[in-house]
C-alpha cells in the first residue's frame, strides 16, 4: 500500500474510533503499534515501561480520537506525538537516573536517522526536515535529533555531549530557530 | 523559555513550543505549556507546527512489534462500559486500614513491608493454621506483563477479606494502585479499593463481591490517578493480573 492510501485508511479508522468502533481501534493498532512501541522503547529503554505506556497511548487514542483533525495533522504524526508525550512524562516520573552513554556529535549523526535507503521513503515534508537539519551546524542538529529520539532534558543532553548546560541550551535553541526559518522558507 | 539575551521575546513562544515538542523541558515546564495550550491558540499553532515537522525524526526509529498480549490488555480497558452509578468504595478509607489479620497470625506489618515472594509461603502457613475455614483458601499471584509476580492476594479465612502483599519492588510511581475483580463469566472489572505497592494491606470485601471471589475469578491491579480511578473503571495501565485458585 502506498503512503497516501495507508494515510487515508488510518484517517478513516480514526474517524470510526471517534464513533466508538473498537474494531477500528484494532486496525489503528495493527498499523501503528510497532512504530509507536519502537518510539516508546527508544525513549524509555525498558520493555515493561514501554508496554505500559503503549497501553496508555491506545486508550488515549480511544478516548481522544474525536480531537484528531486530519486537515491539520497527519494521523501518524498525531499518534507519534501522543506516544512521545506519554513516554517522556513516564520517563520524568520514574526519574530513574538512566545511565546515559556519552555520545559525541559524530556518533549521533551516524544514528540511523537519515539513512539513504530510508530517505527514499520519507514524505516530501520529512525530506525537507532532513535537508534543513543538514544546513545546521553538525553538533546542533545532532543534539536536536538525539533530544527528540531519546526525550532527554537539556541537563541530560549537556551531560551526554559533555558541554556546559548553557552551551547545550544555546546549541539547541539556535538550531531550532534556524530550523524554523528554513522550514518556513 | 529562553534566558539567552540574544533571543528576543517574539521568538520566545516559538522556542518554548519547539522545546516542548522536542522534549527537553522538565515535568513542571511541560505542564505549564499544556495549561497554556488551552487558552493560547498561537502557542497551540506553534506546537502543532513543530509536531508535524519534527515528527519526521521518528522515522529513524525502527519499528518493534509489541508483545501479542498487549492488545488484550488494551481491549480489556476499552471494553469497560461507562462508570456505574454507585460510588466507588475507595471513598471509605477505613475499610482497608484494618490489619487484624496480620496481628492474628503474629506477623508484624513492618516485617511484611519488606516481604517479597517469601510472604507467599508465610501467608500460606498462616492460612492453613487459621480457624477451620469453610472452603480451601483461595489465592492469586498477580503477575506483570513479563510474567514476574507483582502481588500475592489471599482471601481471609472469614471469606470477606482480601490480603494483598507486594511481591516485587515496584517503581516509585506516584499514581494510585487500584485492585479490581473480574468475576467468572463477567467482563466488567469491579473496584475492590486501593492497595499499597510497599506494604501488605487487608481489604474488606462487601458480601455481594465476596461471593464472587471464586476460583478462576481474575484480580488485576491498574495504575490510577491519586485517589483512584475517577470513572469507577480502570483508566490506567494494568500492571498485574492473576486468577484465584485453591491452595
Tab-separated table of C-alpha atoms in Angstrom:
chain	number	residue	atom	x	y	z
A	1	UNK	CA	0.000	0.000	0.000
A	2	UNK	CA	1.422	3.437	-0.838
A	3	UNK	CA	1.826	6.160	1.748
A	4	UNK	CA	-1.260	8.084	0.645
A	5	UNK	CA	-3.518	5.048	0.761
A	6	UNK	CA	-2.270	3.986	4.172
A	7	UNK	CA	-2.757	7.519	5.445
A	8	UNK	CA	-6.315	7.573	4.140
A	9	UNK	CA	-7.021	4.227	5.765
A	10	UNK	CA	-5.660	5.466	9.071
A	11	UNK	CA	-7.703	8.677	8.918
A	12	UNK	CA	-10.836	6.652	8.183
A	13	UNK	CA	-10.102	4.237	11.021
A	14	UNK	CA	-9.546	7.103	13.476
A	15	UNK	CA	-12.882	8.601	12.461
A	16	UNK	CA	-14.548	5.278	13.272
A	17	UNK	CA	-12.665	5.073	16.572
A	18	UNK	CA	-14.089	8.500	17.426
A	19	UNK	CA	-17.506	6.944	16.889
A	20	UNK	CA	-16.742	4.166	19.360
A	21	UNK	CA	-15.801	1.385	16.939
A	22	UNK	CA	-13.412	-0.979	18.733
A	23	UNK	CA	-12.579	-2.911	15.563
A	24	UNK	CA	-11.335	0.346	14.063
A	25	UNK	CA	-9.001	0.830	17.030
A	26	UNK	CA	-7.712	-2.652	16.353
A	27	UNK	CA	-6.915	-1.571	12.790
A	28	UNK	CA	-5.114	1.539	14.041
A	29	UNK	CA	-3.231	-0.662	16.500
A	30	UNK	CA	-2.208	-3.182	13.858
A	31	UNK	CA	-0.990	-0.442	11.542
A	32	UNK	CA	0.897	1.664	14.049
A	33	UNK	CA	1.726	-0.219	17.253
A	34	UNK	CA	5.156	-1.435	16.116
A	35	UNK	CA	6.113	2.101	15.152
A	36	UNK	CA	4.846	3.601	18.414
A	37	UNK	CA	6.322	0.791	20.501
A	38	UNK	CA	9.680	1.487	18.886
A	39	UNK	CA	9.325	5.180	19.753
A	40	UNK	CA	8.368	4.424	23.389
A	41	UNK	CA	11.089	1.819	23.760
A	42	UNK	CA	13.709	4.195	22.422
A	43	UNK	CA	12.736	6.835	24.993
A	44	UNK	CA	12.167	4.551	27.978
A	45	UNK	CA	14.773	1.887	27.247
A	46	UNK	CA	12.689	-0.591	29.258
A	47	UNK	CA	10.232	-3.026	27.709
A	48	UNK	CA	7.874	-3.175	30.677
A	49	UNK	CA	7.614	0.590	30.930
A	50	UNK	CA	7.220	0.898	27.169
A	51	UNK	CA	4.393	-1.665	27.207
A	52	UNK	CA	2.561	0.232	29.956
A	53	UNK	CA	2.941	3.476	28.053
A	54	UNK	CA	1.831	1.903	24.770
A	55	UNK	CA	-1.312	0.675	26.513
A	56	UNK	CA	-1.951	4.214	27.788
A	57	UNK	CA	-1.355	5.589	24.301
A	58	UNK	CA	-4.061	3.482	22.639
A	59	UNK	CA	-6.503	4.064	25.488
A	60	UNK	CA	-5.837	7.781	24.950
A	61	UNK	CA	-6.422	7.336	21.221
A	62	UNK	CA	-9.675	5.538	22.029
A	63	UNK	CA	-10.852	8.440	24.165
A	64	UNK	CA	-9.465	11.339	22.142
A	65	UNK	CA	-9.839	10.224	18.543
A	66	UNK	CA	-12.533	12.867	18.099
A	67	UNK	CA	-9.937	15.589	18.688
A	68	UNK	CA	-7.830	14.438	15.756
A	69	UNK	CA	-8.137	16.916	12.912
A	70	UNK	CA	-6.958	15.370	9.620
A	71	UNK	CA	-6.861	18.818	7.997
A	72	UNK	CA	-4.207	19.967	10.455
A	73	UNK	CA	-2.076	16.933	11.186
A	74	UNK	CA	-1.195	13.643	9.616
A	75	UNK	CA	-2.509	10.680	11.601
A	76	UNK	CA	0.892	9.138	12.227
A	77	UNK	CA	2.275	12.476	13.440
A	78	UNK	CA	-0.654	12.790	15.820
A	79	UNK	CA	-0.087	9.271	17.147
A	80	UNK	CA	3.662	9.728	17.466
A	81	UNK	CA	3.087	12.971	19.412
A	82	UNK	CA	0.788	11.162	21.862
A	83	UNK	CA	3.272	8.324	22.265
A	84	UNK	CA	6.229	10.646	22.777
A	85	UNK	CA	4.373	12.842	25.264
A	86	UNK	CA	3.294	9.820	27.297
A	87	UNK	CA	6.723	8.248	27.178
A	88	UNK	CA	8.502	11.475	28.125
A	89	UNK	CA	6.109	12.043	31.038
A	90	UNK	CA	6.733	8.486	32.216
A	91	UNK	CA	10.466	8.970	31.840
A	92	UNK	CA	10.358	12.111	34.003
A	93	UNK	CA	8.186	10.399	36.630
A	94	UNK	CA	10.238	7.268	37.012
A	95	UNK	CA	13.178	9.634	37.467
A	96	UNK	CA	15.468	6.677	37.443
A	97	UNK	CA	18.766	8.210	36.523
A	98	UNK	CA	19.305	6.286	33.376
A	99	UNK	CA	22.921	5.632	32.681
A	100	UNK	CA	23.478	7.536	29.546
A	101	UNK	CA	26.178	6.551	27.181
A	102	UNK	CA	28.136	9.683	26.423
A	103	UNK	CA	27.727	10.483	22.777
A	104	UNK	CA	29.898	12.516	20.529
A	105	UNK	CA	28.294	14.645	17.882
A	106	UNK	CA	29.598	12.419	15.137
A	107	UNK	CA	28.041	9.343	16.726
A	108	UNK	CA	24.674	10.987	16.924
A	109	UNK	CA	24.853	11.921	13.278
A	110	UNK	CA	25.592	8.343	12.351
A	111	UNK	CA	22.334	7.474	14.115
A	112	UNK	CA	20.072	5.535	11.717
A	113	UNK	CA	18.193	8.787	11.145
A	114	UNK	CA	18.859	9.937	7.618
A	115	UNK	CA	19.968	6.609	6.194
A	116	UNK	CA	19.984	6.858	2.432
A	117	UNK	CA	17.682	3.898	1.963
A	118	UNK	CA	15.036	5.232	4.295
A	119	UNK	CA	15.135	8.690	2.900
A	120	UNK	CA	13.597	7.416	-0.297
A	121	UNK	CA	10.510	6.625	1.714
A	122	UNK	CA	10.365	9.929	3.515
A	123	UNK	CA	7.495	12.124	2.541
A	124	UNK	CA	8.295	15.429	0.979
A	125	UNK	CA	7.910	17.156	4.305
A	126	UNK	CA	10.248	14.770	6.042
A	127	UNK	CA	12.782	15.168	3.269
A	128	UNK	CA	12.585	18.899	3.817
A	129	UNK	CA	13.245	18.445	7.525
A	130	UNK	CA	16.259	16.316	6.730
A	131	UNK	CA	17.512	18.969	4.307
A	132	UNK	CA	17.067	21.774	6.841
A	133	UNK	CA	18.799	19.757	9.549
A	134	UNK	CA	21.737	19.339	7.238
A	135	UNK	CA	22.058	23.105	6.986
A	136	UNK	CA	22.597	23.403	10.730
A	137	UNK	CA	25.912	23.086	12.442
A	138	UNK	CA	26.535	19.400	12.809
A	139	UNK	CA	26.572	19.405	16.615
A	140	UNK	CA	23.343	21.437	16.738
A	141	UNK	CA	21.473	19.028	14.509
A	142	UNK	CA	22.985	16.081	16.366
A	143	UNK	CA	21.732	17.496	19.685
A	144	UNK	CA	18.242	18.149	18.293
A	145	UNK	CA	17.957	14.707	16.768
A	146	UNK	CA	19.195	12.939	19.903
A	147	UNK	CA	16.928	15.005	22.181
A	148	UNK	CA	13.893	14.140	20.055
A	149	UNK	CA	14.596	10.444	19.858
A	150	UNK	CA	15.550	9.932	23.494
A	151	UNK	CA	13.288	12.512	25.158
A	152	UNK	CA	16.176	13.847	27.210
A	153	UNK	CA	16.218	17.110	29.134
A	154	UNK	CA	18.714	19.896	28.452
A	155	UNK	CA	20.634	18.791	31.529
A	156	UNK	CA	20.954	15.202	30.330
A	157	UNK	CA	21.910	16.315	26.845
A	158	UNK	CA	24.649	18.573	28.258
A	159	UNK	CA	25.974	15.647	30.276
A	160	UNK	CA	25.849	13.270	27.343
A	161	UNK	CA	27.614	15.579	24.947
A	162	UNK	CA	29.982	16.852	27.648
A	163	UNK	CA	29.314	20.542	27.289
A	164	UNK	CA	28.092	23.099	29.854
A	165	UNK	CA	24.311	23.371	30.235
A	166	UNK	CA	24.295	26.907	28.823
A	167	UNK	CA	26.136	25.753	25.744
A	168	UNK	CA	23.681	22.912	25.180
A	169	UNK	CA	20.677	25.231	25.548
A	170	UNK	CA	22.257	27.653	23.140
A	171	UNK	CA	23.014	24.920	20.581
A	172	UNK	CA	19.507	23.545	20.626
A	173	UNK	CA	17.729	26.898	20.704
A	174	UNK	CA	19.784	28.380	17.910
A	175	UNK	CA	19.362	25.189	15.971
A	176	UNK	CA	15.594	25.265	16.462
A	177	UNK	CA	15.261	28.914	15.407
A	178	UNK	CA	17.328	28.322	12.307
A	179	UNK	CA	15.388	25.150	11.594
A	180	UNK	CA	12.127	27.028	11.830
A	181	UNK	CA	13.294	29.701	9.418
A	182	UNK	CA	14.456	27.017	6.987
A	183	UNK	CA	11.236	25.011	7.249
A	184	UNK	CA	9.126	28.099	6.599
A	185	UNK	CA	11.227	29.408	3.740
B	1	UNK	CA	11.563	29.793	27.867
B	2	UNK	CA	14.775	31.403	26.779
B	3	UNK	CA	17.233	33.027	29.139
B	4	UNK	CA	19.564	33.854	26.286
B	5	UNK	CA	19.688	37.671	25.981
B	6	UNK	CA	20.267	37.476	22.254
B	7	UNK	CA	16.979	35.649	21.682
B	8	UNK	CA	14.110	38.148	21.569
B	9	UNK	CA	10.715	37.740	23.278
B	10	UNK	CA	8.946	37.303	19.931
B	11	UNK	CA	10.996	34.177	19.424
B	12	UNK	CA	10.366	33.034	22.977
B	13	UNK	CA	6.997	31.405	22.324
B	14	UNK	CA	8.233	29.750	19.161
B	15	UNK	CA	11.132	28.358	21.112
B	16	UNK	CA	9.013	27.221	24.038
B	17	UNK	CA	6.729	25.305	21.662
B	18	UNK	CA	9.733	23.762	19.938
B	19	UNK	CA	11.349	22.833	23.253
B	20	UNK	CA	8.083	21.268	24.409
B	21	UNK	CA	7.751	19.153	21.278
B	22	UNK	CA	11.437	18.284	21.257
B	23	UNK	CA	11.016	17.027	24.822
B	24	UNK	CA	13.830	18.878	26.571
B	25	UNK	CA	11.619	20.518	29.207
B	26	UNK	CA	11.110	19.231	32.741
B	27	UNK	CA	7.756	17.990	34.013
B	28	UNK	CA	6.627	21.294	35.542
B	29	UNK	CA	7.500	23.252	32.417
B	30	UNK	CA	5.646	20.662	30.339
B	31	UNK	CA	2.508	21.035	32.464
B	32	UNK	CA	2.801	24.842	32.175
B	33	UNK	CA	2.880	24.609	28.390
B	34	UNK	CA	-0.084	22.211	28.364
B	35	UNK	CA	-2.137	24.556	30.542
B	36	UNK	CA	-1.349	27.471	28.230
B	37	UNK	CA	-2.252	25.470	25.105
B	38	UNK	CA	-5.935	25.538	26.012
B	39	UNK	CA	-6.105	29.328	26.083
B	40	UNK	CA	-3.335	30.438	23.721
B	41	UNK	CA	-4.173	29.463	20.137
B	42	UNK	CA	-0.917	30.972	18.865
B	43	UNK	CA	1.106	28.704	21.129
B	44	UNK	CA	-1.076	25.732	20.140
B	45	UNK	CA	-0.386	26.504	16.470
B	46	UNK	CA	3.340	26.581	17.167
B	47	UNK	CA	3.166	23.214	18.935
B	48	UNK	CA	1.196	21.760	16.010
B	49	UNK	CA	3.778	23.173	13.600
B	50	UNK	CA	6.643	21.502	15.420
B	51	UNK	CA	4.816	18.221	15.972
B	52	UNK	CA	4.164	18.000	12.266
B	53	UNK	CA	7.683	18.996	11.227
B	54	UNK	CA	9.801	17.261	13.869
B	55	UNK	CA	7.591	14.174	13.742
B	56	UNK	CA	9.596	13.033	10.733
B	57	UNK	CA	12.556	12.386	13.028
B	58	UNK	CA	10.647	9.390	14.373
B	59	UNK	CA	11.288	7.703	11.018
B	60	UNK	CA	14.738	6.973	12.388
B	61	UNK	CA	13.273	4.650	14.988
B	62	UNK	CA	12.990	1.042	13.912
B	63	UNK	CA	9.524	-0.454	14.482
B	64	UNK	CA	9.381	-3.053	17.260
B	65	UNK	CA	6.325	-5.334	17.430
B	66	UNK	CA	4.788	-5.134	20.913
B	67	UNK	CA	4.073	-8.429	22.720
B	68	UNK	CA	0.893	-10.147	21.481
B	69	UNK	CA	-0.916	-9.905	24.836
B	70	UNK	CA	-0.759	-6.110	24.837
B	71	UNK	CA	-3.770	-5.776	22.570
B	72	UNK	CA	-5.807	-7.886	25.013
B	73	UNK	CA	-4.881	-5.522	27.817
B	74	UNK	CA	-5.931	-2.514	25.745
B	75	UNK	CA	-9.094	-4.238	24.585
B	76	UNK	CA	-9.970	-5.070	28.206
B	77	UNK	CA	-9.670	-1.431	29.252
B	78	UNK	CA	-11.687	-0.019	26.360
B	79	UNK	CA	-14.360	-2.709	26.692
B	80	UNK	CA	-15.367	-1.406	30.091
B	81	UNK	CA	-18.819	0.153	29.900
B	82	UNK	CA	-19.465	3.650	31.278
B	83	UNK	CA	-18.904	4.038	35.028
B	84	UNK	CA	-21.566	2.542	37.304
B	85	UNK	CA	-23.814	4.889	39.247
B	86	UNK	CA	-22.749	3.519	42.625
B	87	UNK	CA	-19.953	5.417	44.337
B	88	UNK	CA	-16.637	3.585	44.328
B	89	UNK	CA	-15.732	2.011	47.632
B	90	UNK	CA	-12.459	3.853	47.873
B	91	UNK	CA	-14.370	6.752	49.421
B	92	UNK	CA	-14.349	4.753	52.656
B	93	UNK	CA	-10.673	4.548	53.523
B	94	UNK	CA	-11.227	2.871	56.889
B	95	UNK	CA	-12.110	-0.332	55.057
B	96	UNK	CA	-8.537	-1.212	54.287
B	97	UNK	CA	-6.865	0.225	57.312
B	98	UNK	CA	-7.722	-2.820	59.381
B	99	UNK	CA	-4.840	-5.200	59.741
B	100	UNK	CA	-6.227	-7.518	62.425
B	101	UNK	CA	-5.494	-10.355	60.071
B	102	UNK	CA	-1.786	-9.799	60.450
B	103	UNK	CA	-1.955	-9.439	64.214
B	104	UNK	CA	-3.958	-12.659	64.379
B	105	UNK	CA	-1.038	-14.522	62.964
B	106	UNK	CA	1.576	-12.564	64.825
B	107	UNK	CA	3.073	-11.142	61.714
B	108	UNK	CA	4.206	-7.546	62.081
B	109	UNK	CA	3.231	-5.229	59.287
B	110	UNK	CA	6.734	-3.803	59.336
B	111	UNK	CA	8.294	-7.168	58.649
B	112	UNK	CA	5.901	-7.687	55.801
B	113	UNK	CA	6.597	-4.332	54.278
B	114	UNK	CA	9.825	-5.827	53.070
B	115	UNK	CA	8.364	-9.214	52.324
B	116	UNK	CA	8.865	-10.376	48.811
B	117	UNK	CA	7.632	-13.615	47.362
B	118	UNK	CA	8.661	-15.174	50.668
B	119	UNK	CA	5.480	-13.594	52.016
B	120	UNK	CA	3.534	-16.019	49.911
B	121	UNK	CA	4.895	-19.000	51.807
B	122	UNK	CA	4.377	-17.344	55.146
B	123	UNK	CA	0.836	-16.435	54.199
B	124	UNK	CA	0.128	-19.995	53.196
B	125	UNK	CA	1.264	-21.234	56.578
B	126	UNK	CA	-0.815	-18.606	58.341
B	127	UNK	CA	-3.940	-19.511	56.475
B	128	UNK	CA	-3.571	-23.231	56.981
B	129	UNK	CA	-3.361	-22.778	60.749
B	130	UNK	CA	-6.361	-20.434	60.846
B	131	UNK	CA	-9.612	-21.479	62.488
B	132	UNK	CA	-11.113	-24.182	60.274
B	133	UNK	CA	-12.100	-22.482	57.036
B	134	UNK	CA	-15.295	-23.474	55.282
B	135	UNK	CA	-13.535	-23.839	51.979
B	136	UNK	CA	-9.925	-24.246	50.881
B	137	UNK	CA	-8.185	-20.866	50.984
B	138	UNK	CA	-8.070	-19.079	47.666
B	139	UNK	CA	-5.006	-17.244	46.487
B	140	UNK	CA	-3.814	-15.472	43.387
B	141	UNK	CA	-0.385	-14.462	42.182
B	142	UNK	CA	-0.722	-11.261	40.203
B	143	UNK	CA	1.922	-11.210	37.525
B	144	UNK	CA	3.099	-8.378	35.309
B	145	UNK	CA	3.315	-8.438	31.529
B	146	UNK	CA	6.660	-10.263	31.671
B	147	UNK	CA	5.199	-12.894	33.985
B	148	UNK	CA	7.010	-11.679	37.100
B	149	UNK	CA	4.892	-11.804	40.291
B	150	UNK	CA	4.000	-8.292	41.451
B	151	UNK	CA	1.428	-9.025	44.141
B	152	UNK	CA	0.101	-12.018	46.016
B	153	UNK	CA	-3.516	-11.911	47.149
B	154	UNK	CA	-5.248	-14.289	49.550
B	155	UNK	CA	-8.803	-14.458	50.801
B	156	UNK	CA	-9.001	-14.399	54.573
B	157	UNK	CA	-10.405	-17.365	56.481
B	158	UNK	CA	-13.636	-15.478	57.107
B	159	UNK	CA	-14.145	-15.118	53.362
B	160	UNK	CA	-14.917	-11.410	53.463
B	161	UNK	CA	-11.405	-10.030	53.354
B	162	UNK	CA	-8.596	-9.970	50.886
B	163	UNK	CA	-4.972	-9.568	51.888
B	164	UNK	CA	-2.698	-8.181	49.220
B	165	UNK	CA	1.056	-8.443	49.642
B	166	UNK	CA	3.502	-6.797	47.272
B	167	UNK	CA	5.793	-9.456	45.870
B	168	UNK	CA	8.140	-7.225	43.950
B	169	UNK	CA	9.701	-3.835	44.331
B	170	UNK	CA	7.694	-1.657	42.010
B	171	UNK	CA	8.814	1.646	40.595
B	172	UNK	CA	8.271	4.624	42.800
B	173	UNK	CA	5.207	5.627	40.857
B	174	UNK	CA	3.143	8.442	42.371
B	175	UNK	CA	-0.042	7.009	40.925
B	176	UNK	CA	-2.534	5.022	42.973
B	177	UNK	CA	-2.618	1.228	42.728
B	178	UNK	CA	-6.216	0.062	42.395
B	179	UNK	CA	-7.306	-3.550	42.735
B	180	UNK	CA	-10.080	-4.908	40.516
B	181	UNK	CA	-12.135	-8.072	40.498
B	182	UNK	CA	-13.422	-9.528	37.272
B	183	UNK	CA	-15.805	-12.298	38.424
B	184	UNK	CA	-16.065	-15.536	36.485
B	185	UNK	CA	-18.347	-15.106	33.488
B	186	UNK	CA	-18.250	-11.317	33.709
B	187	UNK	CA	-16.215	-8.776	31.803
B	188	UNK	CA	-16.679	-5.653	33.911
B	189	UNK	CA	-13.936	-5.003	36.457
B	190	UNK	CA	-15.284	-4.139	39.930
B	191	UNK	CA	-13.114	-1.959	42.136
B	192	UNK	CA	-12.001	-3.598	45.363
B	193	UNK	CA	-10.172	-0.495	46.532
B	194	UNK	CA	-6.696	0.961	46.586
B	195	UNK	CA	-3.698	-1.084	47.624
B	196	UNK	CA	-0.156	-0.173	48.601
B	197	UNK	CA	2.869	-1.018	46.452
B	198	UNK	CA	5.147	-1.065	49.505
B	199	UNK	CA	3.207	-2.850	52.224
B	200	UNK	CA	0.617	-5.554	52.773
B	201	UNK	CA	-2.932	-4.406	53.117
B	202	UNK	CA	-6.227	-6.042	54.031
B	203	UNK	CA	-9.319	-5.035	52.127
B	204	UNK	CA	-12.765	-5.801	53.454
B	205	UNK	CA	-14.931	-7.066	50.637
B	206	UNK	CA	-18.661	-6.356	50.700
B	207	UNK	CA	-20.859	-9.507	50.663
B	208	UNK	CA	-22.073	-9.149	47.073
B	209	UNK	CA	-18.492	-9.110	45.790
B	210	UNK	CA	-17.119	-11.550	48.372
B	211	UNK	CA	-19.490	-14.151	46.918
B	212	UNK	CA	-17.790	-13.625	43.565
B	213	UNK	CA	-14.294	-14.306	44.903
B	214	UNK	CA	-14.338	-17.784	43.413
B	215	UNK	CA	-11.724	-19.960	41.717
B	216	UNK	CA	-10.844	-18.568	38.275
B	217	UNK	CA	-12.081	-15.078	39.098
B	218	UNK	CA	-9.490	-12.552	37.927
B	219	UNK	CA	-7.793	-9.982	40.111
B	220	UNK	CA	-5.968	-7.121	38.431
B	221	UNK	CA	-4.086	-4.020	39.521
B	222	UNK	CA	-4.136	-0.826	37.479
B	223	UNK	CA	-2.322	2.478	37.889
B	224	UNK	CA	-4.763	5.307	38.527
B	225	UNK	CA	-4.706	8.992	39.432
B	226	UNK	CA	-4.188	9.712	43.140
B	227	UNK	CA	-7.379	8.719	44.971
B	228	UNK	CA	-8.210	6.020	42.450
B	229	UNK	CA	-9.958	5.789	39.109
B	230	UNK	CA	-12.177	8.832	38.574
B	231	UNK	CA	-14.614	6.823	36.465
B	232	UNK	CA	-15.130	3.683	38.532
B	233	UNK	CA	-13.480	1.668	35.761
B	234	UNK	CA	-9.769	1.127	35.148
B	235	UNK	CA	-8.274	4.088	33.284
B	236	UNK	CA	-4.550	3.403	33.540
B	237	UNK	CA	-2.268	0.533	32.569
B	238	UNK	CA	-2.850	-2.872	34.108
B	239	UNK	CA	0.416	-3.762	35.810
B	240	UNK	CA	-0.516	-7.100	37.301
B	241	UNK	CA	-3.227	-9.709	36.930
B	242	UNK	CA	-3.888	-13.266	38.011
B	243	UNK	CA	-6.623	-15.784	38.729
B	244	UNK	CA	-7.787	-17.040	42.094
B	245	UNK	CA	-7.066	-20.695	42.744
B	246	UNK	CA	-7.250	-23.066	45.699
B	247	UNK	CA	-4.062	-23.566	47.652
